[in-house]
Short mmCIF file of C-alpha atoms and ligand atoms in Angstrom, two decimals:
data_model
loop_
_atom_site.label_atom_id
_atom_site.label_comp_id
_atom_site.label_asym_id
_atom_site.label_seq_id
_atom_site.Cartn_x
_atom_site.Cartn_y
_atom_site.Cartn_z
CA MET A 13 -15.08 11.83 0.19
CA LEU A 14 -13.79 10.95 3.67
CA GLU A 15 -10.82 12.72 4.34
CA THR A 16 -8.73 10.25 6.41
CA TRP A 17 -5.18 10.01 7.52
CA ARG A 18 -3.01 7.10 7.99
CA TRP A 19 -1.94 6.47 11.93
CA PHE A 20 0.76 4.14 13.03
CA GLY A 21 -0.63 3.78 16.49
CA PRO A 22 0.39 5.53 19.95
CA ASP A 23 4.19 5.01 18.89
CA ASP A 24 3.55 7.18 15.31
CA PRO A 25 5.18 10.45 15.92
CA VAL A 26 2.53 12.04 14.20
CA THR A 27 -0.62 12.16 16.84
CA CYS A 28 -4.20 12.05 16.39
CA SER A 29 -4.29 15.66 17.38
CA HIS A 30 -1.84 16.46 14.44
CA ILE A 31 -4.29 14.57 12.36
CA ARG A 32 -7.47 16.69 13.65
CA GLN A 33 -5.13 19.90 13.03
CA ALA A 34 -4.76 18.66 9.26
CA GLY A 35 -8.25 18.63 8.66
CA ALA A 36 -8.71 14.83 8.31
CA ASP A 37 -11.97 13.15 10.16
CA GLY A 38 -10.82 9.75 9.61
CA VAL A 39 -7.93 7.42 10.97
CA VAL A 40 -6.76 4.60 9.26
CA THR A 41 -4.82 2.20 11.12
CA ALA A 42 -4.18 -1.24 12.12
CA LEU A 43 -3.24 -3.01 15.57
CA HIS A 44 0.46 -2.86 14.29
CA ASP A 45 1.91 -4.68 17.06
CA MET A 46 0.08 -8.27 16.11
CA ALA A 47 1.97 -10.55 14.09
CA PRO A 48 0.48 -12.01 10.61
CA GLY A 49 -2.14 -14.54 11.54
CA GLU A 50 -2.82 -13.51 15.28
CA VAL A 51 -6.26 -12.70 15.80
CA TRP A 52 -6.94 -9.26 16.85
CA HIS A 53 -8.87 -9.45 20.11
CA PRO A 54 -12.14 -7.83 20.56
CA ALA A 55 -11.35 -5.68 23.54
CA ASP A 56 -7.94 -4.82 22.07
CA ILE A 57 -10.15 -3.34 18.80
CA VAL A 58 -12.53 -1.57 21.05
CA ALA A 59 -9.55 -0.13 23.10
CA ARG A 60 -7.88 1.19 19.96
CA LYS A 61 -11.13 2.55 18.74
CA ALA A 62 -12.10 4.45 21.86
CA ALA A 63 -8.49 6.06 22.08
CA ILE A 64 -9.31 7.73 18.65
CA GLU A 65 -12.65 8.70 19.38
CA ASP A 66 -11.28 10.25 22.46
CA ALA A 67 -9.28 12.49 19.99
CA GLY A 68 -12.37 13.53 17.99
CA LEU A 69 -11.57 11.15 15.25
CA VAL A 70 -13.05 8.16 13.56
CA TRP A 71 -11.44 4.82 12.92
CA SER A 72 -12.71 4.42 9.38
CA VAL A 73 -10.56 2.05 7.53
CA VAL A 74 -8.23 -0.81 8.73
CA GLU A 75 -4.83 -1.10 6.60
CA SER A 76 -3.91 -3.81 6.82
CA ILE A 77 -4.70 -7.12 8.37
CA PRO A 78 -1.67 -8.97 7.14
CA VAL A 79 -2.30 -11.92 5.10
CA HIS A 80 -0.02 -14.58 6.63
CA PRO A 81 2.39 -16.20 3.89
CA ALA A 82 0.96 -19.77 4.37
CA ILE A 83 -2.22 -18.44 2.48
CA LYS A 84 -0.23 -16.87 -0.47
CA LEU A 85 1.65 -20.09 -0.48
CA GLY A 86 -1.48 -22.10 -0.14
CA ASP A 87 0.06 -24.65 1.92
CA ASP A 88 -1.29 -26.69 4.90
CA ARG A 89 -1.55 -24.21 7.09
CA ALA A 90 -3.40 -21.85 4.71
CA GLN A 91 -6.93 -22.78 6.03
CA LEU A 92 -5.91 -22.14 9.69
CA TYR A 93 -4.62 -18.69 8.97
CA ILE A 94 -7.73 -17.98 6.68
CA ASP A 95 -9.93 -18.75 9.53
CA ALA A 96 -7.97 -16.32 11.81
CA TRP A 97 -7.84 -13.42 9.15
CA ILE A 98 -11.86 -13.82 8.77
CA GLU A 99 -12.23 -13.99 12.48
CA THR A 100 -9.99 -10.81 13.12
CA MET A 101 -12.11 -9.13 10.00
CA ARG A 102 -15.62 -10.21 12.08
CA ASN A 103 -14.26 -8.38 15.30
CA LEU A 104 -13.25 -5.37 13.45
CA ALA A 105 -16.95 -5.29 11.83
CA ALA A 106 -18.70 -6.19 15.12
CA ALA A 107 -16.99 -2.91 16.45
CA GLY A 108 -18.39 -1.07 13.67
CA ILE A 109 -15.08 -0.90 11.18
CA SER A 110 -15.95 -2.25 8.54
CA VAL A 111 -13.67 -1.24 5.36
CA ILE A 112 -10.52 -3.53 5.56
CA CYS A 113 -7.31 -3.04 3.37
CA TYR A 114 -5.10 -6.01 2.49
CA ASN A 115 -2.66 -6.71 0.17
CA PHE A 116 -1.13 -10.20 -1.59
CA MET A 117 2.31 -9.29 -2.26
CA PRO A 118 4.95 -12.38 -1.35
CA VAL A 119 7.52 -12.02 0.76
CA VAL A 120 8.19 -7.70 0.93
CA ASP A 121 5.46 -5.31 1.00
CA TRP A 122 5.90 -1.91 -0.50
CA THR A 123 9.45 -1.56 -1.85
CA ARG A 124 11.47 1.52 -2.34
CA THR A 125 15.61 1.99 -2.83
CA GLU A 126 16.13 5.51 -1.61
CA LEU A 127 13.84 7.38 1.21
CA ARG A 128 15.68 10.86 0.76
CA HIS A 129 15.82 11.65 -2.89
CA PRO A 130 16.08 15.45 -3.27
CA THR A 131 13.14 17.09 -5.21
CA HIS A 132 14.03 20.24 -7.69
CA ARG A 133 12.23 22.32 -4.61
CA GLY A 134 14.87 20.88 -1.71
CA GLY A 135 12.10 18.16 -0.30
CA LEU A 136 13.01 14.72 0.11
CA ALA A 137 11.22 12.06 -1.63
CA LEU A 138 10.71 8.36 -1.82
CA ARG A 139 12.15 6.57 -5.19
CA PHE A 140 12.64 3.24 -6.84
CA ASP A 141 15.34 2.62 -8.95
CA PRO A 142 15.34 -0.77 -10.56
CA VAL A 143 19.30 -0.91 -11.41
CA GLU A 144 19.65 -0.23 -7.57
CA PHE A 145 16.92 -3.06 -6.77
CA ALA A 146 19.03 -5.39 -8.96
CA ALA A 147 22.38 -4.22 -7.31
CA TYR A 148 21.24 -5.48 -4.57
CA ASP A 149 19.40 -8.32 -5.69
CA LEU A 150 22.43 -9.64 -7.92
CA PHE A 151 25.62 -8.52 -5.78
CA ILE A 152 24.50 -8.04 -2.39
CA LEU A 153 22.03 -10.44 -1.86
CA ARG A 154 23.03 -12.74 -4.54
CA ARG A 155 19.76 -14.63 -4.79
CA ALA A 156 20.32 -18.04 -6.58
CA GLY A 157 19.18 -17.79 -10.11
CA ALA A 158 18.90 -14.19 -9.81
CA GLU A 159 21.83 -13.96 -12.73
CA THR A 160 19.34 -15.27 -15.38
CA GLU A 161 16.48 -12.99 -14.77
CA TYR A 162 17.75 -9.39 -15.76
CA ALA A 163 18.65 -8.18 -18.87
CA ASP A 164 22.32 -7.76 -19.89
CA ASP A 165 22.05 -3.94 -19.73
CA ILE A 166 20.55 -3.82 -16.29
CA THR A 167 23.23 -6.41 -14.94
CA ALA A 168 25.82 -4.42 -16.19
CA ALA A 169 24.17 -1.06 -15.08
CA ALA A 170 23.41 -2.83 -11.59
CA GLU A 171 27.38 -3.97 -11.53
CA ALA A 172 28.66 -0.30 -12.43
CA ARG A 173 26.29 0.90 -9.46
CA PHE A 174 27.33 -1.76 -7.02
CA ALA A 175 31.19 -0.96 -7.79
CA SER A 176 30.21 3.14 -7.13
CA MET A 177 29.04 2.44 -3.63
CA ASN A 178 30.74 2.39 -0.54
CA GLU A 179 30.12 -0.02 2.57
CA ASP A 180 27.52 2.28 4.10
CA GLY A 181 25.76 3.02 1.09
CA ARG A 182 25.46 -0.97 0.31
CA GLN A 183 23.83 -0.90 3.75
CA ARG A 184 22.07 1.61 3.25
CA LEU A 185 20.41 0.27 0.31
CA GLU A 186 19.85 -3.06 2.07
CA SER A 187 17.90 -1.69 4.99
CA THR A 188 15.59 0.28 2.90
CA ILE A 189 14.85 -2.96 0.80
CA ILE A 190 14.48 -5.27 3.28
CA ALA A 191 14.15 -4.16 6.81
CA GLY A 192 10.49 -3.15 6.17
CA LEU A 193 8.74 0.28 5.46
CA PRO A 194 6.23 1.01 8.11
CA GLY A 195 3.10 -0.76 7.64
CA SER A 196 4.70 -3.73 6.12
CA ASP A 197 4.50 -5.79 8.94
CA LEU A 198 7.94 -7.47 8.09
CA SER A 199 11.47 -6.99 8.37
CA HIS A 200 14.01 -9.31 7.05
CA GLY A 201 17.54 -10.22 7.52
CA ARG A 202 19.42 -11.48 4.46
CA GLU A 203 19.11 -15.08 5.34
CA ASP A 204 15.57 -14.93 6.10
CA ILE A 205 15.09 -13.34 2.91
CA ARG A 206 16.82 -15.65 0.72
CA ALA A 207 14.49 -18.63 2.84
CA ALA A 208 11.55 -16.49 2.41
CA ILE A 209 11.81 -16.06 -1.45
CA ALA A 210 12.81 -19.76 -1.67
CA GLU A 211 9.60 -20.75 -0.41
CA TYR A 212 7.69 -19.40 -3.33
CA ASP A 213 10.01 -21.58 -5.89
CA GLY A 214 7.74 -23.09 -8.49
CA LEU A 215 4.73 -21.24 -7.22
CA GLY A 216 4.16 -18.87 -10.35
CA ALA A 217 1.68 -16.45 -10.85
CA ALA A 218 -1.00 -18.87 -11.67
CA GLY A 219 -0.37 -20.37 -8.18
CA LEU A 220 -0.33 -17.24 -6.69
CA ARG A 221 -3.58 -15.98 -8.47
CA ALA A 222 -5.30 -19.58 -7.61
CA ASN A 223 -4.81 -18.85 -3.90
CA LEU A 224 -5.70 -15.28 -3.78
CA ILE A 225 -8.95 -16.66 -5.31
CA ALA A 226 -9.31 -19.38 -2.79
CA PHE A 227 -8.94 -16.76 -0.17
CA LEU A 228 -11.38 -14.23 -1.14
CA GLU A 229 -13.80 -17.17 -2.15
CA GLN A 230 -14.18 -17.90 1.90
CA VAL A 231 -13.39 -14.01 2.87
CA ALA A 232 -16.10 -12.51 0.50
CA PRO A 233 -19.25 -14.16 1.84
CA ALA A 234 -17.89 -13.88 5.44
CA ALA A 235 -17.59 -10.21 4.45
CA GLU A 236 -21.23 -9.90 3.35
CA ALA A 237 -22.52 -11.84 6.28
CA CYS A 238 -20.77 -9.43 9.01
CA GLY A 239 -21.35 -6.06 6.89
CA ALA A 240 -17.70 -5.74 5.80
CA ARG A 241 -16.01 -4.60 2.54
CA VAL A 242 -12.53 -5.67 1.80
CA CYS A 243 -10.25 -3.94 -0.54
CA LEU A 244 -7.08 -5.32 -2.00
CA HIS A 245 -4.09 -2.85 -2.40
CA PRO A 246 -2.14 -3.12 -5.87
CA ASP A 247 1.38 -4.24 -5.77
CA ASP A 248 3.69 -1.82 -5.11
CA PRO A 249 5.62 -1.43 -7.19
CA PRO A 250 3.23 -3.09 -9.69
CA PHE A 251 5.91 -5.92 -11.30
CA SER A 252 7.55 -8.78 -10.05
CA ILE A 253 10.76 -8.04 -7.75
CA PHE A 254 13.07 -10.96 -6.24
CA GLY A 255 11.77 -13.05 -8.96
CA LEU A 256 8.75 -13.66 -7.10
CA PRO A 257 5.23 -13.38 -8.56
CA ARG A 258 2.94 -10.24 -8.19
CA VAL A 259 -0.84 -10.71 -9.35
CA VAL A 260 -2.31 -7.33 -8.29
CA SER A 261 -0.58 -4.94 -10.68
CA THR A 262 -2.73 -4.08 -13.64
CA GLY A 263 -6.48 -3.54 -14.30
CA ALA A 264 -6.51 -6.91 -15.86
CA ASP A 265 -5.22 -8.69 -12.66
CA TYR A 266 -8.20 -6.99 -10.88
CA GLY A 267 -10.41 -8.15 -13.77
CA ALA A 268 -9.54 -11.70 -13.08
CA VAL A 269 -10.15 -11.48 -9.23
CA PHE A 270 -13.64 -10.12 -9.77
CA GLU A 271 -14.48 -12.26 -12.36
CA ALA A 272 -13.84 -15.43 -10.28
CA VAL A 273 -15.25 -13.48 -6.85
CA PRO A 274 -18.17 -11.17 -7.95
CA SER A 275 -19.39 -10.29 -4.78
CA LEU A 276 -19.14 -6.17 -4.13
CA ALA A 277 -17.67 -6.97 -0.88
CA ASN A 278 -14.53 -7.86 -2.81
CA GLY A 279 -13.20 -4.65 -3.66
CA ILE A 280 -10.21 -2.35 -4.33
CA THR A 281 -7.87 -0.08 -2.55
CA LEU A 282 -7.57 2.39 -5.54
CA CYS A 283 -3.87 3.22 -4.77
CA ALA A 284 -3.16 6.11 -7.65
CA GLY A 285 0.64 5.90 -6.80
CA SER A 286 1.10 2.48 -6.76
CA MET A 287 -0.90 1.63 -9.92
CA GLY A 288 0.82 4.79 -11.61
CA SER A 289 4.08 3.31 -11.08
CA ARG A 290 3.58 1.43 -14.31
CA PRO A 291 3.46 3.33 -17.60
CA ASP A 292 0.71 0.74 -19.20
CA ASN A 293 -1.59 1.22 -16.09
CA ASP A 294 -4.19 4.27 -17.10
CA VAL A 295 -4.99 4.74 -13.45
CA VAL A 296 -8.24 6.97 -14.14
CA ASP A 297 -9.51 4.59 -16.88
CA ILE A 298 -8.80 1.53 -14.08
CA ALA A 299 -10.89 3.62 -11.22
CA GLY A 300 -13.68 4.08 -13.78
CA THR A 301 -14.05 0.78 -14.91
CA PHE A 302 -14.09 -0.45 -11.26
CA ALA A 303 -15.86 2.23 -9.45
CA PRO A 304 -18.40 0.63 -7.61
CA ARG A 305 -15.90 -1.58 -5.96
CA ILE A 306 -13.37 1.08 -4.78
CA HIS A 307 -14.07 0.98 -0.92
CA PHE A 308 -10.91 3.02 -0.19
CA ALA A 309 -8.62 5.42 -2.05
CA HIS A 310 -4.89 6.17 -1.91
CA LEU A 311 -4.05 9.66 -3.65
CA ARG A 312 -0.75 10.31 -4.66
CA ASN A 313 1.15 10.79 -7.55
CA VAL A 314 4.56 9.39 -9.02
CA THR A 315 6.80 10.45 -12.19
CA ILE A 316 8.53 7.99 -13.91
CA GLU A 317 11.69 8.77 -15.42
CA PRO A 318 12.99 7.83 -18.81
CA SER A 319 15.04 4.70 -17.12
CA GLY A 320 12.40 3.23 -15.71
CA ALA A 321 13.05 4.31 -12.10
CA PHE A 322 10.14 6.47 -10.58
CA PHE A 323 9.78 8.71 -7.53
CA GLU A 324 6.94 10.08 -5.51
CA ASP A 325 6.08 13.45 -6.81
CA ASP A 326 3.73 16.26 -5.53
CA HIS A 327 0.29 15.15 -5.11
CA LEU A 328 -1.12 17.09 -8.29
CA GLU A 329 2.18 16.31 -10.31
CA GLY A 330 3.39 13.21 -11.85
CA GLY A 331 1.65 10.92 -14.32
CA VAL A 332 -1.85 10.58 -13.08
CA ASP A 333 -4.28 13.29 -13.78
CA MET A 334 -5.61 14.06 -10.21
CA VAL A 335 -8.31 16.26 -11.08
CA ALA A 336 -9.65 13.54 -13.58
CA LEU A 337 -9.39 10.69 -10.62
CA ILE A 338 -11.10 12.65 -8.11
CA SER A 339 -13.93 13.36 -10.54
CA VAL A 340 -14.40 9.71 -11.13
CA LEU A 341 -14.72 9.14 -7.48
CA LEU A 342 -17.02 12.23 -7.03
CA LYS A 343 -19.00 10.71 -9.78
CA GLU A 344 -18.97 7.18 -8.04
CA GLU A 345 -20.25 8.68 -5.04
CA ALA A 346 -23.29 10.54 -6.51
CA ARG A 347 -24.03 7.21 -8.33
CA ARG A 348 -24.16 5.43 -5.04
CA ARG A 349 -26.17 8.13 -3.57
CA ALA A 350 -28.99 7.71 -6.29
CA GLU A 351 -28.49 3.87 -5.68
CA GLY A 352 -29.19 4.49 -2.13
CA ARG A 353 -25.87 2.42 -1.25
CA ALA A 354 -24.95 3.06 2.53
CA ASP A 355 -21.32 3.28 1.79
CA ARG A 356 -21.54 6.07 -0.76
CA VAL A 357 -18.85 8.23 1.07
CA ILE A 358 -15.65 6.94 -0.28
CA PRO A 359 -12.65 6.90 2.31
CA MET A 360 -9.50 8.73 0.80
CA ARG A 361 -6.02 9.34 2.33
CA PRO A 362 -3.49 11.34 1.18
CA ASP A 363 -0.77 8.69 0.47
CA HIS A 364 2.67 9.56 1.38
CA GLY A 365 4.33 13.08 1.09
CA HIS A 366 7.70 14.59 0.77
CA LEU A 367 9.91 15.20 3.70
CA LEU A 368 9.67 19.17 4.04
CA LEU A 369 10.59 22.04 6.24
CA ASP A 370 10.95 20.98 10.06
CA ASP A 371 10.06 17.44 9.42
CA ILE A 372 13.74 17.36 7.81
CA GLY A 373 15.90 15.83 10.36
CA LYS A 374 12.88 14.78 12.82
CA GLN A 375 12.13 11.13 13.46
CA THR A 376 9.25 10.35 10.71
CA ASN A 377 8.03 7.37 9.44
CA PRO A 378 9.44 7.26 5.88
CA GLY A 379 6.50 8.55 3.59
CA TYR A 380 4.55 9.38 6.53
CA SER A 381 5.61 12.44 7.76
CA ALA A 382 3.31 15.17 8.92
CA ILE A 383 3.90 18.13 6.86
CA GLY A 384 4.31 16.58 3.39
CA ARG A 385 0.98 15.01 3.86
CA LEU A 386 -0.60 18.04 5.09
CA LYS A 387 0.23 19.80 2.29
CA GLY A 388 -0.80 16.77 0.10
CA LEU A 389 -4.43 16.49 1.99
CA ALA A 390 -4.91 20.53 1.60
CA GLU A 391 -4.16 20.07 -2.11
CA LEU A 392 -6.46 17.11 -2.97
CA ARG A 393 -8.97 18.88 -0.74
CA GLY A 394 -8.79 21.97 -2.90
CA VAL A 395 -9.58 19.93 -5.97
CA ALA A 396 -12.21 17.90 -4.73
CA ARG A 397 -14.19 21.06 -3.57
CA ALA A 398 -13.57 22.61 -6.93
CA VAL A 399 -15.00 19.37 -9.18
CA SER A 400 -17.81 19.27 -6.89
CA SER A 401 -19.05 22.99 -7.27
CA LEU A 402 -18.31 23.11 -10.70
CA SER A 403 -20.08 20.19 -11.62
CA ALA A 404 -22.94 21.46 -9.17
CA MET A 405 -23.22 24.57 -11.49
C1 LIG B 501 2.57 2.33 1.67
C2 LIG B 501 1.09 1.59 1.82
C3 LIG B 501 1.42 -0.12 2.00
C4 LIG B 501 -0.08 -0.31 2.25
C5 LIG B 501 -0.32 -1.89 2.46
C6 LIG B 501 -1.65 -2.35 2.12
O1 LIG B 501 2.59 3.22 2.06
O2 LIG B 501 0.38 1.76 0.75
O3 LIG B 501 2.40 -0.06 2.84
O4 LIG B 501 -0.31 0.13 3.54
O5 LIG B 501 0.45 -2.45 1.52
O6 LIG B 501 -1.97 -3.84 2.99
#
């Protein structure tokens, strides 16, 4: 596997020099200042690539080219934005950057309710609590219709949670949920988010999936033609929030997409943490099923609490058997080598990490501090090294 590391560009407090010191060889980044739908200019791509190479690294994966909401809604501007997305992909491929991650989550990208959840060892972790989420949706956002969507026990627990929060706590919850986590390309105010959610009224899961497939029916042949591979990141969390459809949450969801658009250029970002946040997803099994389409892997782990809340655990703890998952990825690499595939090395990154040691109190992007990821990468590297040498015995 190629060890990579997410970098948010020149403003990221974790620099390319830090990435080199952590032992990664590849960088995962995007032109984060471009708005969804804007075409990335070849000169800007080449300049960013050169800056990464000057630091002794390679720009291995683009995460992400944002998908404009018009594409997800399938409205009359969709074609314009599909063309723009494809043009950006072509410009990247022409610069030699061919692995392109994206997601298809409506309105909000990855979402948590808490950014500094103390772990039992004293680090700080990201967490999602459905009761806190419902408290926000029902009693702060007051989304129209939300009251009919939650089970009575969740509504009662959410009401009690809301009542127990002071104004600061309510504001913190709101900014955690809607102000945009790093890489999400979106940051909403309360009115904007109500309006953005309302645009999806009536679309439903079938409509959203049809729009995803319509997008891929154009993207996959264009990717094949320019030598790119696109990889769809799962929903995080992998279930509906704000009453919005989410259609990339399970193995069956991926199966439907690949059945409709079988090209191997149409692939998956295997995100162990996102998929593992749902007890009915067997991540190792899903990885095995779609192995030839795994163009990129996000390795992290979560523990699901009895209430259904989940927190981001150490990379080798939590619900996903990381040794088994890495074994699937290494086996797939061997299979690709035997098949003579050019993409035989799968890029992976240690996804997120706890806030630890000196990083506590520093300005960091939630989930993307240096030390937690350094530790995660070192653990994952150890597993990969051990699995390969044991399988060579
Ligand atoms: C969270 C990430 C997401 C992911 C995008 C992919 O840390 O995994 O931001 O990058 O959703 O498009």
